[in-house]
Short mmCIF file of C-alpha atoms in Angstrom, two decimals:
data_model
loop_
_atom_site.label_atom_id
_atom_site.label_comp_id
_atom_site.label_asym_id
_atom_site.label_seq_id
_atom_site.Cartn_x
_atom_site.Cartn_y
_atom_site.Cartn_z
CA ASP A 1 0.29 0.06 -0.12
CA THR A 2 2.02 3.03 -1.35
CA GLU A 3 -1.27 5.71 -0.37
CA VAL A 4 -2.32 8.11 1.56
CA THR A 5 -6.17 8.27 2.27
CA GLN A 6 -8.23 11.41 3.29
CA THR A 7 -11.69 11.61 3.93
CA PRO A 8 -13.99 13.20 2.85
CA LYS A 9 -12.97 14.35 -0.13
CA HIS A 10 -15.48 16.96 0.17
CA LEU A 11 -16.95 18.92 3.27
CA VAL A 12 -19.40 21.98 3.06
CA MET A 13 -19.93 23.28 6.73
CA GLY A 14 -21.17 26.24 8.79
CA MET A 15 -19.40 28.42 10.87
CA THR A 16 -20.45 26.77 14.29
CA ASN A 17 -19.75 23.61 12.98
CA LYS A 18 -17.53 20.71 14.43
CA LYS A 19 -15.92 18.28 11.28
CA SER A 20 -13.07 16.46 11.66
CA LEU A 21 -10.33 15.63 9.03
CA LYS A 22 -9.26 12.11 8.70
CA CYS A 23 -5.92 11.04 7.33
CA GLU A 24 -4.42 7.44 7.10
CA GLN A 25 -1.21 5.65 5.61
CA HIS A 26 -0.35 2.20 5.65
CA MET A 27 3.35 2.80 4.89
CA GLY A 28 5.41 2.67 8.40
CA HIS A 29 6.24 6.25 7.41
CA ARG A 30 7.02 8.05 10.97
CA ALA A 31 5.99 12.08 10.18
CA MET A 32 2.48 12.94 9.08
CA TYR A 33 1.63 16.51 7.66
CA TRP A 34 -1.15 18.67 7.55
CA TYR A 35 -0.96 21.05 4.64
CA LYS A 36 -3.58 23.99 3.71
CA GLN A 37 -3.40 24.83 0.09
CA LYS A 38 -5.52 27.95 -1.09
CA ALA A 39 -5.79 27.77 -5.12
CA LYS A 40 -3.49 28.84 -7.21
CA LYS A 41 -0.75 28.65 -4.34
CA PRO A 42 1.40 26.30 -3.48
CA PRO A 43 1.07 24.18 0.03
CA GLU A 44 1.59 26.05 3.42
CA LEU A 45 2.13 23.54 6.61
CA MET A 46 -0.11 23.44 9.35
CA PHE A 47 1.47 20.61 11.91
CA VAL A 48 3.90 18.02 11.75
CA TYR A 49 3.26 14.86 13.42
CA SER A 50 6.62 12.67 13.94
CA TYR A 51 6.47 9.41 15.79
CA GLU A 52 2.95 10.42 17.32
CA LYS A 53 4.00 13.69 18.81
CA LEU A 54 3.54 17.11 17.81
CA SER A 55 6.73 18.53 16.85
CA ILE A 56 5.41 21.53 14.72
CA ASN A 57 3.02 23.78 14.90
CA GLU A 58 3.39 26.93 12.17
CA SER A 59 1.10 28.69 14.48
CA VAL A 60 -1.72 27.92 13.47
CA PRO A 61 -5.16 29.36 15.21
CA SER A 62 -7.04 27.20 18.17
CA ARG A 63 -9.90 26.23 15.43
CA PHE A 64 -7.75 23.83 13.89
CA SER A 65 -7.09 20.56 16.18
CA PRO A 66 -4.39 18.17 15.38
CA GLU A 67 -4.75 14.43 16.33
CA CYS A 68 -2.31 11.65 15.89
CA PRO A 69 -4.09 8.27 17.52
CA ASN A 70 -1.44 6.03 16.47
CA SER A 71 1.16 5.68 13.91
CA SER A 72 -1.31 4.88 11.07
CA LEU A 73 -3.97 8.25 11.48
CA LEU A 74 -3.69 11.39 11.28
CA ASN A 75 -7.05 13.71 12.30
CA LEU A 76 -7.62 17.32 11.99
CA HIS A 77 -11.02 18.89 13.94
CA LEU A 78 -12.06 22.05 13.64
CA HIS A 79 -14.13 24.30 15.09
CA ALA A 80 -15.63 27.50 14.71
CA LEU A 81 -14.02 28.17 11.38
CA GLN A 82 -14.19 31.39 9.23
CA PRO A 83 -14.81 31.24 5.36
CA GLU A 84 -11.45 32.00 4.62
CA ASP A 85 -10.61 29.05 5.91
CA SER A 86 -12.33 26.96 2.89
CA ALA A 87 -8.97 25.60 0.97
CA LEU A 88 -7.56 22.34 -0.20
CA TYR A 89 -6.54 20.40 3.10
CA LEU A 90 -4.37 17.61 2.25
CA CYS A 91 -2.23 15.29 4.57
CA ALA A 92 1.34 14.32 4.09
CA SER A 93 3.98 11.65 5.20
CA ASN A 94 7.16 10.31 4.70
CA GLN A 95 10.26 8.14 6.50
CA GLU A 96 12.76 10.66 7.49
CA ARG A 97 15.24 8.44 7.17
CA GLY A 98 17.65 6.23 4.79
CA THR A 99 17.74 7.25 1.28
CA ALA A 100 16.81 10.58 -0.32
CA ALA A 101 13.46 8.97 -2.05
CA ASN A 102 12.88 8.56 1.90
CA TYR A 103 12.25 12.26 2.44
CA GLY A 104 10.23 12.75 -0.05
CA TYR A 105 6.28 13.21 0.51
CA THR A 106 3.42 11.56 -0.20
CA PHE A 107 0.63 13.18 -0.26
CA GLY A 108 -3.49 12.50 -0.04
CA SER A 109 -5.59 13.86 -2.66
CA GLY A 110 -6.94 16.24 -0.53
CA THR A 111 -10.09 17.05 1.50
CA ARG A 112 -11.85 20.53 -0.42
CA LEU A 113 -13.35 22.15 2.19
CA THR A 114 -16.01 24.84 2.04
CA VAL A 115 -16.94 26.90 5.41
CA VAL A 116 -19.85 29.27 4.54
CA GLN B 1 13.42 38.06 -1.40
CA LYS B 2 11.52 34.66 -1.35
CA GLU B 3 13.76 31.54 -0.09
CA VAL B 4 12.74 29.92 -3.01
CA GLU B 5 11.52 31.24 -6.61
CA GLN B 6 9.87 29.98 -9.54
CA ASP B 7 8.01 31.78 -11.98
CA PRO B 8 3.87 31.06 -12.05
CA GLY B 9 4.06 30.29 -15.79
CA PRO B 10 1.14 29.73 -17.17
CA LEU B 11 3.82 28.04 -19.72
CA SER B 12 1.94 26.61 -22.99
CA VAL B 13 4.42 23.97 -25.44
CA PRO B 14 2.95 22.69 -28.15
CA GLU B 15 3.13 18.02 -27.38
CA GLY B 16 6.93 17.04 -28.27
CA ALA B 17 8.25 19.70 -27.52
CA ILE B 18 11.03 20.14 -24.72
CA VAL B 19 9.46 22.35 -21.51
CA SER B 20 12.37 23.41 -19.31
CA LEU B 21 11.08 23.98 -15.39
CA ASN B 22 12.88 26.18 -13.23
CA CYS B 23 13.27 27.14 -9.16
CA THR B 24 16.11 29.62 -7.56
CA TYR B 25 16.76 30.14 -4.30
CA SER B 26 18.76 31.47 -1.52
CA ASN B 27 19.50 29.10 1.00
CA SER B 28 22.78 27.40 0.75
CA ALA B 29 22.21 25.01 3.04
CA PHE B 30 19.50 23.05 1.32
CA GLN B 31 20.41 20.12 0.25
CA TYR B 32 17.18 17.54 -0.24
CA PHE B 33 15.67 19.00 -4.00
CA MET B 34 11.86 17.40 -4.59
CA TRP B 35 9.89 18.07 -8.14
CA TYR B 36 6.33 17.31 -7.10
CA ARG B 37 3.44 17.45 -10.29
CA GLN B 38 0.02 18.55 -9.14
CA TYR B 39 -3.00 17.86 -11.33
CA SER B 40 -6.11 19.88 -10.74
CA ARG B 41 -7.78 19.01 -7.81
CA LYS B 42 -5.52 16.88 -6.85
CA GLY B 43 -2.82 16.63 -3.97
CA PRO B 44 0.75 16.83 -5.97
CA GLU B 45 2.80 13.98 -6.44
CA LEU B 46 6.66 13.17 -6.41
CA LEU B 47 8.10 13.28 -9.42
CA MET B 48 12.04 13.75 -8.67
CA TYR B 49 14.31 13.96 -5.64
CA THR B 50 17.71 14.67 -5.35
CA TYR B 51 20.01 14.76 -2.43
CA SER B 52 22.51 17.74 -3.31
CA SER B 53 23.79 18.61 -6.11
CA GLY B 54 23.74 16.95 -10.04
CA ASN B 55 21.51 15.50 -12.25
CA LYS B 56 19.16 12.60 -11.89
CA GLU B 57 16.86 10.82 -15.02
CA ASP B 58 13.83 9.30 -14.83
CA GLY B 59 12.28 7.92 -17.95
CA ARG B 60 11.15 11.54 -19.71
CA PHE B 61 12.63 13.77 -16.84
CA THR B 62 15.27 14.87 -15.88
CA ALA B 63 16.23 16.93 -12.93
CA GLN B 64 19.76 19.51 -12.15
CA VAL B 65 20.60 20.65 -9.35
CA ASP B 66 23.21 23.67 -9.35
CA LYS B 67 23.92 24.50 -5.71
CA SER B 68 27.06 27.41 -7.11
CA SER B 69 24.40 29.14 -8.83
CA LYS B 70 21.20 28.26 -6.36
CA TYR B 71 19.37 26.72 -9.00
CA ILE B 72 17.39 23.67 -10.13
CA SER B 73 16.02 22.45 -13.16
CA LEU B 74 13.08 19.83 -14.03
CA PHE B 75 13.48 19.06 -18.02
CA ILE B 76 10.67 16.84 -20.23
CA ARG B 77 11.44 15.21 -22.80
CA ASP B 78 9.04 14.39 -25.68
CA SER B 79 5.88 16.36 -23.97
CA GLN B 80 2.67 15.02 -23.89
CA PRO B 81 -0.67 16.39 -23.08
CA SER B 82 -1.37 14.38 -20.33
CA ASP B 83 1.82 16.03 -18.35
CA SER B 84 -0.21 18.89 -18.21
CA ALA B 85 0.08 20.04 -14.65
CA THR B 86 1.58 22.56 -12.25
CA TYR B 87 5.03 21.51 -11.14
CA LEU B 88 5.70 22.53 -7.86
CA CYS B 89 10.07 22.66 -6.72
CA ALA B 90 10.46 22.18 -2.88
CA MET B 91 13.32 22.13 -0.86
CA ARG B 92 14.38 21.99 2.68
CA THR B 93 17.86 21.59 4.58
CA THR B 94 19.02 18.54 6.41
CA SER B 95 18.91 19.62 9.61
CA GLY B 96 16.11 18.40 11.90
CA THR B 97 12.99 20.71 10.42
CA TYR B 98 10.64 19.02 8.98
CA LYS B 99 9.65 21.51 7.12
CA TYR B 100 10.07 21.84 3.15
CA ILE B 101 10.63 24.98 1.19
CA PHE B 102 7.78 25.19 -1.54
CA GLY B 103 7.87 27.47 -4.58
CA THR B 104 4.48 28.84 -5.75
CA GLY B 105 4.63 26.55 -9.37
CA THR B 106 4.28 26.44 -12.94
CA ARG B 107 1.59 25.88 -14.26
CA LEU B 108 2.20 23.94 -17.89
CA LYS B 109 0.01 23.07 -20.80
CA VAL B 110 1.13 20.94 -23.76
CA LEU B 111 -0.99 21.66 -26.47
CA ALA B 112 -2.39 18.42 -28.63
#
């Protein structure tokens, strides 16, 4: 299995809703990431988990709450979002050791989030 | 000055052309260099990776790194309409950070 699976693919939520994005990988990768991508922009790093521990938070607002229940799963809990948070949310993973190839990301297809 | 600069395009070429995509960077400590391809409404896909300097070839794709000029390139030979996508360069240091710096992406359109 060489994929990162993200669910749901599309999500529309109101500003008072609580929702969660889910990401799963079974490649044994030790690092997992959340990125946010706006249209025609590069991905922006939000969070990094290494060995299931949060190692980087890029000053993301608290209305985004990450969780790593185990080495294969990564969640992003959403609460009280704003319309400007509408974007493609990408999950990625990599091995972070060994040959150069292991440092590249495997990205999921993303969750397209619309906040209304 | 941005850490990584990439011409956003769009770049339109006829089918069969050789395409050259480029990024410049300012941080001489960058050692990992990646190229990602992103189709519309999809996640990026790792296309090529290089550690430090030199060339790497994979099929129709060649990645080059010139650390003295702080310049990386991706060449696509015999371009196909299916190569139409946005190409993102990304790079990082070898220190403990997991953070890649992405270029803005170049939109490529290969015309049949």
